């Protein structure tokens, strides 16, 4: 067996289930789940219809590179959204959701010839758990870059020792961030890219929340824009990950794409061909419809904004919590043990959230998720309001 499997930590939801085991919450309150990051808004009808219409195309094997029309729709969206031009031939690849892509990309990128110096995959801390698993299974050392209120939830790249940069092969960025909601600026990403040039590593920018942001006039930038601004005309060293799961509320469609440096996309495509991860043709055709339409994404965004507007006035008098720049989480500082908080909230209010420490790792500077919890605003507006009221009751009770 692959011994590296033993390195994998229990997934946060497994730990959460253990934390809740044996507790009987009040039966009079219906359960509200705010622990998972699964969008719950109704999927756009036109995407469902496109999928239905195309089901007859299940009769043939899809190719790993995807349909030219799919790649073109992704490239066209990138151009509309970020004002960058990518050649759909060689710079864009469909993936079955970004989760599998974030994992498999690292398997394809991390070198296998090292004997003395273990490669590093650097990532923000807290982080989307796949980054760490991908690094460990590729034989790399995950290095955690703490994101805290003190650094506005942005990794301090200048604090990373040169020796770590020298071993670094992949740097993960996540913008807007899960769970912090922090958006990285173009300047930040340009600096990251300058470091990548200097120390010869690749940047994997997880931008799956790029369409969920607070300010309609300030959409989060992409690493691709930073590459263009740094004169990387072929997006050298850069790969971005985009998804329909959050943008279009279709997490079950399993549809996303990666885009960027053709010198990285080419070996990654070879890896995927062997791995066997082609996207079914009906999924691609429904995805084209979704990527071609921006109006439904704006409606989706407005729904999240409404939730923040309704929930925050209830919570802010009792909790240190702010509206994030992007994504759909609250990441409050609860100033107490996050496991006990989560457990007691469930026990008294039948409401499930996630302890922040489950999403981060211990470092010499501590666990940056400690004393924080992640609250997902994925439920319908009324349910989110009810949940906020329950949290307030919980905090106000003696
Ligand atoms: C930061 C981040 N990246 C990637 C994903 C994976 O999304 P998908 O595989 O649905 O594209 C998630 C899902 O929650 C996420 O939070």
mmCIF file of C-alpha atoms and ligand atoms in Angstrom:
data_model
loop_
_atom_site.group_PDB
_atom_site.id
_atom_site.type_symbol
_atom_site.label_atom_id
_atom_site.label_comp_id
_atom_site.label_asym_id
_atom_site.label_seq_id
_atom_site.Cartn_x
_atom_site.Cartn_y
_atom_site.Cartn_z
ATOM 1 C CA UNK A 1 0.000 0.000 0.000
ATOM 2 C CA UNK A 2 0.996 3.635 -0.459
ATOM 3 C CA UNK A 3 2.507 4.502 2.938
ATOM 4 C CA UNK A 4 1.893 8.178 2.347
ATOM 5 C CA UNK A 5 -1.825 7.565 2.902
ATOM 6 C CA UNK A 6 -1.008 7.299 6.588
ATOM 7 C CA UNK A 7 0.096 10.937 6.547
ATOM 8 C CA UNK A 8 -3.397 12.193 5.690
ATOM 9 C CA UNK A 9 -5.251 13.930 8.528
ATOM 10 C CA UNK A 10 -8.878 13.125 9.307
ATOM 11 C CA UNK A 11 -11.051 15.385 7.160
ATOM 12 C CA UNK A 12 -12.623 18.273 9.178
ATOM 13 C CA UNK A 13 -16.129 16.853 8.762
ATOM 14 C CA UNK A 14 -15.053 13.529 10.208
ATOM 15 C CA UNK A 15 -13.670 15.360 13.241
ATOM 16 C CA UNK A 16 -16.875 17.395 13.442
ATOM 17 C CA UNK A 17 -18.990 14.213 13.451
ATOM 18 C CA UNK A 18 -16.870 12.884 16.337
ATOM 19 C CA UNK A 19 -17.271 16.183 18.203
ATOM 20 C CA UNK A 20 -21.072 15.994 17.879
ATOM 21 C CA UNK A 21 -21.355 12.265 18.630
ATOM 22 C CA UNK A 22 -23.525 11.395 21.615
ATOM 23 C CA UNK A 23 -25.084 14.875 21.893
ATOM 24 C CA UNK A 24 -28.852 15.199 21.612
ATOM 25 C CA UNK A 25 -29.740 18.730 20.469
ATOM 26 C CA UNK A 26 -33.137 20.251 21.375
ATOM 27 C CA UNK A 27 -35.766 18.468 19.299
ATOM 28 C CA UNK A 28 -37.977 21.555 19.149
ATOM 29 C CA UNK A 29 -35.451 23.394 16.987
ATOM 30 C CA UNK A 30 -34.993 22.188 13.410
ATOM 31 C CA UNK A 31 -31.364 21.500 12.570
ATOM 32 C CA UNK A 32 -29.508 24.184 10.622
ATOM 33 C CA UNK A 33 -26.265 23.209 8.871
ATOM 34 C CA UNK A 34 -23.760 26.031 8.456
ATOM 35 C CA UNK A 35 -20.706 23.852 8.486
ATOM 36 C CA UNK A 36 -20.375 22.827 4.859
ATOM 37 C CA UNK A 37 -19.397 24.997 1.928
ATOM 38 C CA UNK A 38 -22.016 23.542 -0.368
ATOM 39 C CA UNK A 39 -24.066 26.175 -2.211
ATOM 40 C CA UNK A 40 -27.782 25.698 -1.648
ATOM 41 C CA UNK A 41 -29.242 28.240 -4.063
ATOM 42 C CA UNK A 42 -31.377 26.772 -6.832
ATOM 43 C CA UNK A 43 -29.230 25.866 -9.849
ATOM 44 C CA UNK A 44 -30.068 27.941 -12.944
ATOM 45 C CA UNK A 45 -32.895 26.308 -14.862
ATOM 46 C CA UNK A 46 -31.180 26.886 -18.233
ATOM 47 C CA UNK A 47 -28.168 24.844 -17.093
ATOM 48 C CA UNK A 48 -30.392 21.957 -16.015
ATOM 49 C CA UNK A 49 -32.260 22.158 -19.308
ATOM 50 C CA UNK A 50 -29.018 22.140 -21.299
ATOM 51 C CA UNK A 51 -27.886 19.061 -19.403
ATOM 52 C CA UNK A 52 -31.206 17.290 -20.042
ATOM 53 C CA UNK A 53 -31.153 18.212 -23.698
ATOM 54 C CA UNK A 54 -27.668 16.781 -24.181
ATOM 55 C CA UNK A 55 -28.030 13.507 -22.283
ATOM 56 C CA UNK A 56 -28.184 11.585 -25.564
ATOM 57 C CA UNK A 57 -24.479 12.377 -25.962
ATOM 58 C CA UNK A 58 -23.601 9.886 -23.246
ATOM 59 C CA UNK A 59 -22.974 7.370 -26.027
ATOM 60 C CA UNK A 60 -19.358 8.319 -26.605
ATOM 61 C CA UNK A 61 -16.181 8.630 -24.560
ATOM 62 C CA UNK A 62 -15.215 12.226 -23.913
ATOM 63 C CA UNK A 63 -11.637 13.313 -24.590
ATOM 64 C CA UNK A 64 -9.522 14.626 -21.724
ATOM 65 C CA UNK A 65 -8.750 17.943 -23.403
ATOM 66 C CA UNK A 66 -12.488 18.603 -23.676
ATOM 67 C CA UNK A 67 -14.547 19.958 -26.545
ATOM 68 C CA UNK A 68 -13.039 22.958 -28.359
ATOM 69 C CA UNK A 69 -16.331 24.803 -27.640
ATOM 70 C CA UNK A 70 -15.915 24.164 -23.908
ATOM 71 C CA UNK A 71 -12.358 25.479 -23.856
ATOM 72 C CA UNK A 72 -13.455 28.478 -25.939
ATOM 73 C CA UNK A 73 -16.322 29.297 -23.536
ATOM 74 C CA UNK A 74 -13.908 29.206 -20.577
ATOM 75 C CA UNK A 75 -11.405 31.434 -22.380
ATOM 76 C CA UNK A 76 -14.173 33.855 -23.382
ATOM 77 C CA UNK A 77 -15.316 34.094 -19.755
ATOM 78 C CA UNK A 78 -11.725 34.733 -18.609
ATOM 79 C CA UNK A 79 -11.503 37.555 -21.115
ATOM 80 C CA UNK A 80 -14.837 39.121 -20.066
ATOM 81 C CA UNK A 81 -14.129 38.744 -16.364
ATOM 82 C CA UNK A 82 -10.393 39.501 -16.152
ATOM 83 C CA UNK A 83 -9.556 41.119 -19.466
ATOM 84 C CA UNK A 84 -6.924 38.479 -20.254
ATOM 85 C CA UNK A 85 -6.604 36.560 -23.490
ATOM 86 C CA UNK A 86 -5.730 32.880 -23.386
ATOM 87 C CA UNK A 87 -5.474 30.587 -26.341
ATOM 88 C CA UNK A 88 -8.103 27.913 -25.687
ATOM 89 C CA UNK A 89 -5.819 25.452 -27.488
ATOM 90 C CA UNK A 90 -3.152 24.634 -24.952
ATOM 91 C CA UNK A 91 -3.977 27.080 -22.173
ATOM 92 C CA UNK A 92 -7.354 25.795 -20.919
ATOM 93 C CA UNK A 93 -8.468 22.367 -19.667
ATOM 94 C CA UNK A 94 -11.859 21.299 -18.306
ATOM 95 C CA UNK A 95 -11.765 19.512 -14.938
ATOM 96 C CA UNK A 96 -14.394 17.646 -12.961
ATOM 97 C CA UNK A 97 -14.601 20.300 -10.257
ATOM 98 C CA UNK A 98 -11.543 22.058 -8.923
ATOM 99 C CA UNK A 99 -11.166 19.664 -6.000
ATOM 100 C CA UNK A 100 -9.827 16.858 -8.159
ATOM 101 C CA UNK A 101 -7.795 19.323 -10.189
ATOM 102 C CA UNK A 102 -6.102 20.935 -7.188
ATOM 103 C CA UNK A 103 -5.129 17.460 -6.084
ATOM 104 C CA UNK A 104 -4.008 16.048 -9.415
ATOM 105 C CA UNK A 105 -2.146 19.178 -10.497
ATOM 106 C CA UNK A 106 0.253 18.764 -7.587
ATOM 107 C CA UNK A 107 0.818 15.096 -8.473
ATOM 108 C CA UNK A 108 1.832 16.201 -11.950
ATOM 109 C CA UNK A 109 4.031 19.101 -10.822
ATOM 110 C CA UNK A 110 6.079 17.906 -7.850
ATOM 111 C CA UNK A 111 9.450 16.485 -8.852
ATOM 112 C CA UNK A 112 10.206 12.845 -8.216
ATOM 113 C CA UNK A 113 13.985 12.819 -8.544
ATOM 114 C CA UNK A 114 14.845 14.479 -5.238
ATOM 115 C CA UNK A 115 17.030 12.486 -2.885
ATOM 116 C CA UNK A 116 18.315 14.989 -0.362
ATOM 117 C CA UNK A 117 16.068 18.024 -0.432
ATOM 118 C CA UNK A 118 12.383 17.305 -0.024
ATOM 119 C CA UNK A 119 10.237 19.510 -2.263
ATOM 120 C CA UNK A 120 7.917 22.009 -0.601
ATOM 121 C CA UNK A 121 4.319 22.832 -1.424
ATOM 122 C CA UNK A 122 3.476 26.082 0.369
ATOM 123 C CA UNK A 123 -0.091 27.064 1.237
ATOM 124 C CA UNK A 124 -2.084 29.495 3.330
ATOM 125 C CA UNK A 125 -3.092 28.343 6.811
ATOM 126 C CA UNK A 126 -6.101 27.900 7.322
ATOM 127 C CA UNK A 127 -6.678 26.342 3.917
ATOM 128 C CA UNK A 128 -8.849 24.137 1.732
ATOM 129 C CA UNK A 129 -7.845 20.690 2.935
ATOM 130 C CA UNK A 130 -7.060 19.240 -0.473
ATOM 131 C CA UNK A 131 -3.855 21.318 -0.751
ATOM 132 C CA UNK A 132 -2.240 19.483 2.136
ATOM 133 C CA UNK A 133 -3.360 16.005 1.050
ATOM 134 C CA UNK A 134 -2.110 16.684 -2.460
ATOM 135 C CA UNK A 135 1.291 17.768 -1.142
ATOM 136 C CA UNK A 136 1.651 14.771 1.154
ATOM 137 C CA UNK A 137 0.675 12.214 -1.454
ATOM 138 C CA UNK A 138 3.088 13.784 -3.925
ATOM 139 C CA UNK A 139 5.909 13.321 -1.401
ATOM 140 C CA UNK A 140 6.299 17.033 -0.702
ATOM 141 C CA UNK A 141 6.502 18.806 2.618
ATOM 142 C CA UNK A 142 3.490 21.086 3.168
ATOM 143 C CA UNK A 143 4.623 24.450 4.511
ATOM 144 C CA UNK A 144 1.919 26.514 6.190
ATOM 145 C CA UNK A 145 1.787 30.286 5.815
ATOM 146 C CA UNK A 146 -0.422 31.631 8.579
ATOM 147 C CA UNK A 147 -3.142 34.073 7.637
ATOM 148 C CA UNK A 148 -4.382 36.043 10.637
ATOM 149 C CA UNK A 149 -6.166 39.283 11.397
ATOM 150 C CA UNK A 150 -2.654 40.698 11.959
ATOM 151 C CA UNK A 151 -1.725 40.206 8.295
ATOM 152 C CA UNK A 152 -5.257 40.895 6.979
ATOM 153 C CA UNK A 153 -5.578 37.165 6.288
ATOM 154 C CA UNK A 154 -2.903 37.269 3.571
ATOM 155 C CA UNK A 155 0.183 35.068 3.780
ATOM 156 C CA UNK A 156 3.347 36.967 4.606
ATOM 157 C CA UNK A 157 5.499 35.856 1.693
ATOM 158 C CA UNK A 158 8.469 37.912 2.850
ATOM 159 C CA UNK A 159 8.624 35.973 6.119
ATOM 160 C CA UNK A 160 9.275 32.678 4.323
ATOM 161 C CA UNK A 161 12.924 31.613 4.722
ATOM 162 C CA UNK A 162 14.949 31.541 1.495
ATOM 163 C CA UNK A 163 15.744 27.887 2.091
ATOM 164 C CA UNK A 164 12.011 27.106 1.968
ATOM 165 C CA UNK A 165 11.550 29.108 -1.228
ATOM 166 C CA UNK A 166 14.477 27.217 -2.735
ATOM 167 C CA UNK A 167 12.723 23.908 -2.088
ATOM 168 C CA UNK A 168 9.297 25.244 -3.046
ATOM 169 C CA UNK A 169 7.822 23.752 -6.220
ATOM 170 C CA UNK A 170 4.194 24.834 -5.871
ATOM 171 C CA UNK A 171 2.690 27.777 -3.975
ATOM 172 C CA UNK A 172 -1.064 27.645 -3.409
ATOM 173 C CA UNK A 173 -2.969 30.891 -3.213
ATOM 174 C CA UNK A 174 -6.701 31.059 -2.565
ATOM 175 C CA UNK A 175 -8.536 34.230 -3.489
ATOM 176 C CA UNK A 176 -11.166 34.971 -2.313
ATOM 177 C CA UNK A 177 -10.031 32.768 0.537
ATOM 178 C CA UNK A 178 -11.802 29.897 2.198
ATOM 179 C CA UNK A 179 -12.469 30.371 5.121
ATOM 180 C CA UNK A 180 -11.299 33.975 5.600
ATOM 181 C CA UNK A 181 -12.935 35.600 2.564
ATOM 182 C CA UNK A 182 -9.816 37.688 2.048
ATOM 183 C CA UNK A 183 -9.109 38.897 -1.502
ATOM 184 C CA UNK A 184 -5.498 39.122 -2.683
ATOM 185 C CA UNK A 185 -4.583 42.309 -4.495
ATOM 186 C CA UNK A 186 -2.966 42.463 -7.896
ATOM 187 C CA UNK A 187 0.172 43.835 -6.182
ATOM 188 C CA UNK A 188 0.300 40.884 -3.808
ATOM 189 C CA UNK A 189 0.078 38.431 -6.682
ATOM 190 C CA UNK A 190 2.655 40.301 -8.730
ATOM 191 C CA UNK A 191 5.027 40.058 -5.787
ATOM 192 C CA UNK A 192 4.280 36.325 -5.418
ATOM 193 C CA UNK A 193 5.062 35.880 -9.087
ATOM 194 C CA UNK A 194 8.334 37.771 -8.784
ATOM 195 C CA UNK A 195 9.285 35.325 -6.009
ATOM 196 C CA UNK A 196 8.239 32.418 -8.221
ATOM 197 C CA UNK A 197 10.530 33.720 -10.956
ATOM 198 C CA UNK A 198 13.389 34.190 -8.534
ATOM 199 C CA UNK A 199 13.100 30.793 -6.851
ATOM 200 C CA UNK A 200 11.667 28.785 -9.738
ATOM 201 C CA UNK A 201 8.292 27.577 -8.522
ATOM 202 C CA UNK A 202 4.750 27.386 -9.858
ATOM 203 C CA UNK A 203 1.757 29.270 -8.452
ATOM 204 C CA UNK A 204 -1.562 27.437 -8.269
ATOM 205 C CA UNK A 205 -4.226 30.063 -7.669
ATOM 206 C CA UNK A 206 -7.504 28.645 -6.417
ATOM 207 C CA UNK A 207 -10.031 31.199 -7.615
ATOM 208 C CA UNK A 208 -13.187 29.148 -7.274
ATOM 209 C CA UNK A 209 -14.886 31.949 -5.291
ATOM 210 C CA UNK A 210 -13.886 34.623 -7.818
ATOM 211 C CA UNK A 211 -17.514 35.362 -8.695
ATOM 212 C CA UNK A 212 -18.715 35.799 -5.104
ATOM 213 C CA UNK A 213 -17.622 39.214 -3.903
ATOM 214 C CA UNK A 214 -18.961 42.121 -1.902
ATOM 215 C CA UNK A 215 -18.310 45.159 -4.068
ATOM 216 C CA UNK A 216 -19.844 45.007 -7.527
ATOM 217 C CA UNK A 217 -17.318 47.659 -8.618
ATOM 218 C CA UNK A 218 -14.263 45.808 -7.314
ATOM 219 C CA UNK A 219 -14.295 42.179 -8.471
ATOM 220 C CA UNK A 220 -11.349 40.134 -7.169
ATOM 221 C CA UNK A 221 -8.409 40.040 -9.600
ATOM 222 C CA UNK A 222 -6.886 36.860 -10.988
ATOM 223 C CA UNK A 223 -3.307 35.642 -10.935
ATOM 224 C CA UNK A 224 -3.582 35.739 -14.727
ATOM 225 C CA UNK A 225 -3.845 39.533 -14.556
ATOM 226 C CA UNK A 226 -0.778 39.667 -12.331
ATOM 227 C CA UNK A 227 1.067 37.528 -14.873
ATOM 228 C CA UNK A 228 0.076 39.860 -17.696
ATOM 229 C CA UNK A 229 1.109 42.908 -15.624
ATOM 230 C CA UNK A 230 4.508 41.281 -14.949
ATOM 231 C CA UNK A 231 5.046 40.767 -18.674
ATOM 232 C CA UNK A 232 4.484 37.003 -18.598
ATOM 233 C CA UNK A 233 2.887 36.881 -22.010
ATOM 234 C CA UNK A 234 2.317 33.118 -21.793
ATOM 235 C CA UNK A 235 1.317 33.259 -18.097
ATOM 236 C CA UNK A 236 4.569 31.516 -17.212
ATOM 237 C CA UNK A 237 4.502 29.688 -13.849
ATOM 238 C CA UNK A 238 0.809 30.441 -13.357
ATOM 239 C CA UNK A 239 -2.197 28.159 -13.274
ATOM 240 C CA UNK A 240 -5.644 29.243 -12.054
ATOM 241 C CA UNK A 241 -8.545 27.062 -10.965
ATOM 242 C CA UNK A 242 -12.139 28.102 -11.664
ATOM 243 C CA UNK A 243 -15.372 26.373 -10.861
ATOM 244 C CA UNK A 244 -19.082 26.498 -11.589
ATOM 245 C CA UNK A 245 -19.895 25.041 -8.172
ATOM 246 C CA UNK A 246 -20.074 28.372 -6.355
ATOM 247 C CA UNK A 247 -20.536 30.711 -9.322
ATOM 248 C CA UNK A 248 -23.595 28.894 -10.623
ATOM 249 C CA UNK A 249 -24.643 26.928 -7.525
ATOM 250 C CA UNK A 250 -24.120 23.595 -9.270
ATOM 251 C CA UNK A 251 -21.729 21.705 -6.966
ATOM 252 C CA UNK A 252 -23.191 18.415 -8.207
ATOM 253 C CA UNK A 253 -22.339 19.118 -11.838
ATOM 254 C CA UNK A 254 -18.641 18.715 -11.050
ATOM 255 C CA UNK A 255 -17.441 21.283 -13.508
ATOM 256 C CA UNK A 256 -14.509 23.620 -13.512
ATOM 257 C CA UNK A 257 -11.417 24.386 -15.524
ATOM 258 C CA UNK A 258 -7.752 25.148 -15.143
ATOM 259 C CA UNK A 259 -5.993 27.743 -17.253
ATOM 260 C CA UNK A 260 -2.578 29.262 -17.616
ATOM 261 C CA UNK A 261 0.964 28.473 -18.674
ATOM 262 C CA UNK A 262 0.862 26.075 -21.654
ATOM 263 C CA UNK A 263 4.199 24.605 -20.545
ATOM 264 C CA UNK A 264 2.409 23.400 -17.397
ATOM 265 C CA UNK A 265 -0.960 22.596 -18.955
ATOM 266 C CA UNK A 266 0.651 20.239 -21.478
ATOM 267 C CA UNK A 267 2.225 17.800 -18.982
ATOM 268 C CA UNK A 268 -0.853 18.158 -16.797
ATOM 269 C CA UNK A 269 -3.027 17.055 -19.729
ATOM 270 C CA UNK A 270 -0.759 14.044 -20.216
ATOM 271 C CA UNK A 271 -1.158 13.203 -16.522
ATOM 272 C CA UNK A 272 -4.948 13.534 -16.766
ATOM 273 C CA UNK A 273 -5.096 11.321 -19.830
ATOM 274 C CA UNK A 274 -3.625 8.464 -17.823
ATOM 275 C CA UNK A 275 -5.536 9.369 -14.691
ATOM 276 C CA UNK A 276 -8.784 9.136 -16.679
ATOM 277 C CA UNK A 277 -10.522 12.335 -15.749
ATOM 278 C CA UNK A 278 -12.318 13.496 -18.884
ATOM 279 C CA UNK A 279 -15.503 15.501 -18.426
ATOM 280 C CA UNK A 280 -18.684 13.864 -19.817
ATOM 281 C CA UNK A 281 -19.922 15.606 -22.970
ATOM 282 C CA UNK A 282 -23.391 16.546 -21.578
ATOM 283 C CA UNK A 283 -21.639 18.130 -18.570
ATOM 284 C CA UNK A 284 -19.429 20.118 -20.906
ATOM 285 C CA UNK A 285 -22.387 21.335 -22.946
ATOM 286 C CA UNK A 286 -24.314 22.399 -19.824
ATOM 287 C CA UNK A 287 -21.125 24.078 -18.561
ATOM 288 C CA UNK A 288 -20.776 26.070 -21.771
ATOM 289 C CA UNK A 289 -24.274 27.477 -21.182
ATOM 290 C CA UNK A 290 -23.290 28.425 -17.617
ATOM 291 C CA UNK A 291 -19.943 30.051 -18.515
ATOM 292 C CA UNK A 292 -21.603 31.995 -21.339
ATOM 293 C CA UNK A 293 -24.059 33.670 -18.981
ATOM 294 C CA UNK A 294 -22.990 36.255 -16.420
ATOM 295 C CA UNK A 295 -26.446 37.454 -15.351
ATOM 296 C CA UNK A 296 -27.237 34.445 -13.152
ATOM 297 C CA UNK A 297 -23.889 34.821 -11.359
ATOM 298 C CA UNK A 298 -24.796 38.429 -10.501
ATOM 299 C CA UNK A 299 -28.160 37.278 -9.133
ATOM 300 C CA UNK A 300 -26.365 34.645 -7.056
ATOM 301 C CA UNK A 301 -23.977 37.270 -5.685
ATOM 302 C CA UNK A 302 -26.879 39.525 -4.722
ATOM 303 C CA UNK A 303 -28.425 36.675 -2.714
ATOM 304 C CA UNK A 304 -25.258 36.289 -0.639
ATOM 305 C CA UNK A 305 -25.084 40.036 -0.125
ATOM 306 C CA UNK A 306 -28.617 40.006 1.207
ATOM 307 C CA UNK A 307 -27.611 37.348 3.726
ATOM 308 C CA UNK A 308 -24.695 39.411 5.027
ATOM 309 C CA UNK A 309 -26.970 42.458 5.254
ATOM 310 C CA UNK A 310 -29.535 40.534 7.304
ATOM 311 C CA UNK A 311 -27.211 38.435 9.460
ATOM 312 C CA UNK A 312 -24.483 40.867 10.470
ATOM 313 C CA UNK A 313 -26.701 43.379 12.336
ATOM 314 C CA UNK A 314 -27.871 40.454 14.494
ATOM 315 C CA UNK A 315 -24.392 39.126 15.194
ATOM 316 C CA UNK A 316 -22.189 42.198 15.392
ATOM 317 C CA UNK A 317 -23.446 43.406 18.807
ATOM 318 C CA UNK A 318 -22.300 40.106 20.352
ATOM 319 C CA UNK A 319 -19.518 38.856 18.078
ATOM 320 C CA UNK A 320 -16.303 40.182 16.537
ATOM 321 C CA UNK A 321 -17.329 39.551 12.937
ATOM 322 C CA UNK A 322 -17.056 41.500 9.674
ATOM 323 C CA UNK A 323 -18.342 41.102 6.152
ATOM 324 C CA UNK A 324 -15.564 39.503 4.093
ATOM 325 C CA UNK A 325 -14.496 40.798 0.688
ATOM 326 C CA UNK A 326 -15.486 37.554 -0.986
ATOM 327 C CA UNK A 327 -16.770 33.948 -0.741
ATOM 328 C CA UNK A 328 -19.702 33.053 1.544
ATOM 329 C CA UNK A 329 -18.279 32.478 5.004
ATOM 330 C CA UNK A 330 -18.125 34.282 8.309
ATOM 331 C CA UNK A 331 -14.861 33.789 10.187
ATOM 332 C CA UNK A 332 -15.459 35.431 13.569
ATOM 333 C CA UNK A 333 -13.015 35.729 16.398
ATOM 334 C CA UNK A 334 -14.940 34.016 19.219
ATOM 335 C CA UNK A 335 -12.234 34.570 21.872
ATOM 336 C CA UNK A 336 -12.726 31.124 23.348
ATOM 337 C CA UNK A 337 -12.183 27.461 22.554
ATOM 338 C CA UNK A 338 -13.625 26.835 19.095
ATOM 339 C CA UNK A 339 -14.367 23.142 19.625
ATOM 340 C CA UNK A 340 -16.295 23.784 22.838
ATOM 341 C CA UNK A 341 -18.141 26.682 21.179
ATOM 342 C CA UNK A 342 -19.161 24.488 18.234
ATOM 343 C CA UNK A 343 -20.197 21.606 20.481
ATOM 344 C CA UNK A 344 -22.213 23.769 22.897
ATOM 345 C CA UNK A 345 -23.911 25.665 20.076
ATOM 346 C CA UNK A 346 -25.028 22.361 18.597
ATOM 347 C CA UNK A 347 -26.110 21.013 21.989
ATOM 348 C CA UNK A 348 -28.223 24.041 22.861
ATOM 349 C CA UNK A 349 -29.320 25.459 19.476
ATOM 350 C CA UNK A 350 -29.214 22.506 17.047
ATOM 351 C CA UNK A 351 -26.969 24.522 14.772
ATOM 352 C CA UNK A 352 -23.795 23.115 13.219
ATOM 353 C CA UNK A 353 -20.772 25.244 12.374
ATOM 354 C CA UNK A 354 -17.114 24.261 12.008
ATOM 355 C CA UNK A 355 -14.288 24.818 14.525
ATOM 356 C CA UNK A 356 -11.664 27.021 12.911
ATOM 357 C CA UNK A 357 -8.795 24.919 14.202
ATOM 358 C CA UNK A 358 -10.019 21.982 12.069
ATOM 359 C CA UNK A 359 -9.241 24.007 8.937
ATOM 360 C CA UNK A 360 -5.723 24.980 9.982
ATOM 361 C CA UNK A 361 -2.579 23.281 11.221
ATOM 362 C CA UNK A 362 -0.493 23.917 14.301
ATOM 363 C CA UNK A 363 2.621 25.943 13.620
ATOM 364 C CA UNK A 364 5.299 27.452 15.799
ATOM 365 C CA UNK A 365 3.150 30.583 15.926
ATOM 366 C CA UNK A 366 0.119 28.522 16.968
ATOM 367 C CA UNK A 367 -2.980 27.382 15.101
ATOM 368 C CA UNK A 368 -4.421 30.395 13.253
ATOM 369 C CA UNK A 369 -7.897 28.819 13.234
ATOM 370 C CA UNK A 370 -7.928 28.588 17.010
ATOM 371 C CA UNK A 371 -10.623 30.707 18.658
ATOM 372 C CA UNK A 372 -12.383 31.121 15.325
ATOM 373 C CA UNK A 373 -15.264 29.280 13.696
ATOM 374 C CA UNK A 374 -16.402 29.033 10.103
ATOM 375 C CA UNK A 375 -20.045 29.812 9.476
ATOM 376 C CA UNK A 376 -21.238 29.089 5.913
ATOM 377 C CA UNK A 377 -24.024 31.308 4.677
ATOM 378 C CA UNK A 378 -25.292 28.728 2.225
ATOM 379 C CA UNK A 379 -28.795 28.112 3.606
ATOM 380 C CA UNK A 380 -31.779 30.197 2.400
ATOM 381 C CA UNK A 381 -31.900 33.778 3.744
ATOM 382 C CA UNK A 382 -34.566 33.082 6.378
ATOM 383 C CA UNK A 383 -32.669 30.108 7.699
ATOM 384 C CA UNK A 384 -29.453 32.168 7.923
ATOM 385 C CA UNK A 385 -31.339 34.843 9.882
ATOM 386 C CA UNK A 386 -32.748 32.201 12.220
ATOM 387 C CA UNK A 387 -29.259 30.776 12.693
ATOM 388 C CA UNK A 388 -27.856 34.218 13.518
ATOM 389 C CA UNK A 389 -30.586 34.687 16.117
ATOM 390 C CA UNK A 390 -29.740 31.342 17.662
ATOM 391 C CA UNK A 391 -26.047 32.247 17.844
ATOM 392 C CA UNK A 392 -27.001 35.509 19.513
ATOM 393 C CA UNK A 393 -29.248 33.741 22.031
ATOM 394 C CA UNK A 394 -26.418 31.310 22.719
ATOM 395 C CA UNK A 395 -23.935 34.128 23.317
ATOM 396 C CA UNK A 396 -26.304 36.131 25.468
ATOM 397 C CA UNK A 397 -27.292 33.244 27.696
ATOM 398 C CA UNK A 398 -25.436 33.179 31.018
HETATM 399 C C1 LIG B 1 -11.260 26.949 -1.645
HETATM 400 C C2 LIG B 1 -11.936 25.858 -2.393
HETATM 401 N N1 LIG B 1 -11.358 25.374 -3.491
HETATM 402 C C3 LIG B 1 -11.923 24.392 -4.204
HETATM 403 C C4 LIG B 1 -13.140 23.845 -3.818
HETATM 404 C C5 LIG B 1 -13.687 22.717 -4.648
HETATM 405 O O1 LIG B 1 -14.776 23.095 -5.399
HETATM 406 P P1 LIG B 1 -15.268 22.249 -6.646
HETATM 407 O O2 LIG B 1 -14.536 20.944 -6.637
HETATM 408 O O3 LIG B 1 -16.718 22.053 -6.416
HETATM 409 O O4 LIG B 1 -14.945 23.065 -7.850
HETATM 410 C C6 LIG B 1 -13.786 24.318 -2.688
HETATM 411 C C7 LIG B 1 -15.071 23.721 -2.272
HETATM 412 O O5 LIG B 1 -15.605 23.948 -1.228
HETATM 413 C C8 LIG B 1 -13.179 25.359 -1.953
HETATM 414 O O6 LIG B 1 -13.747 25.866 -0.856
#
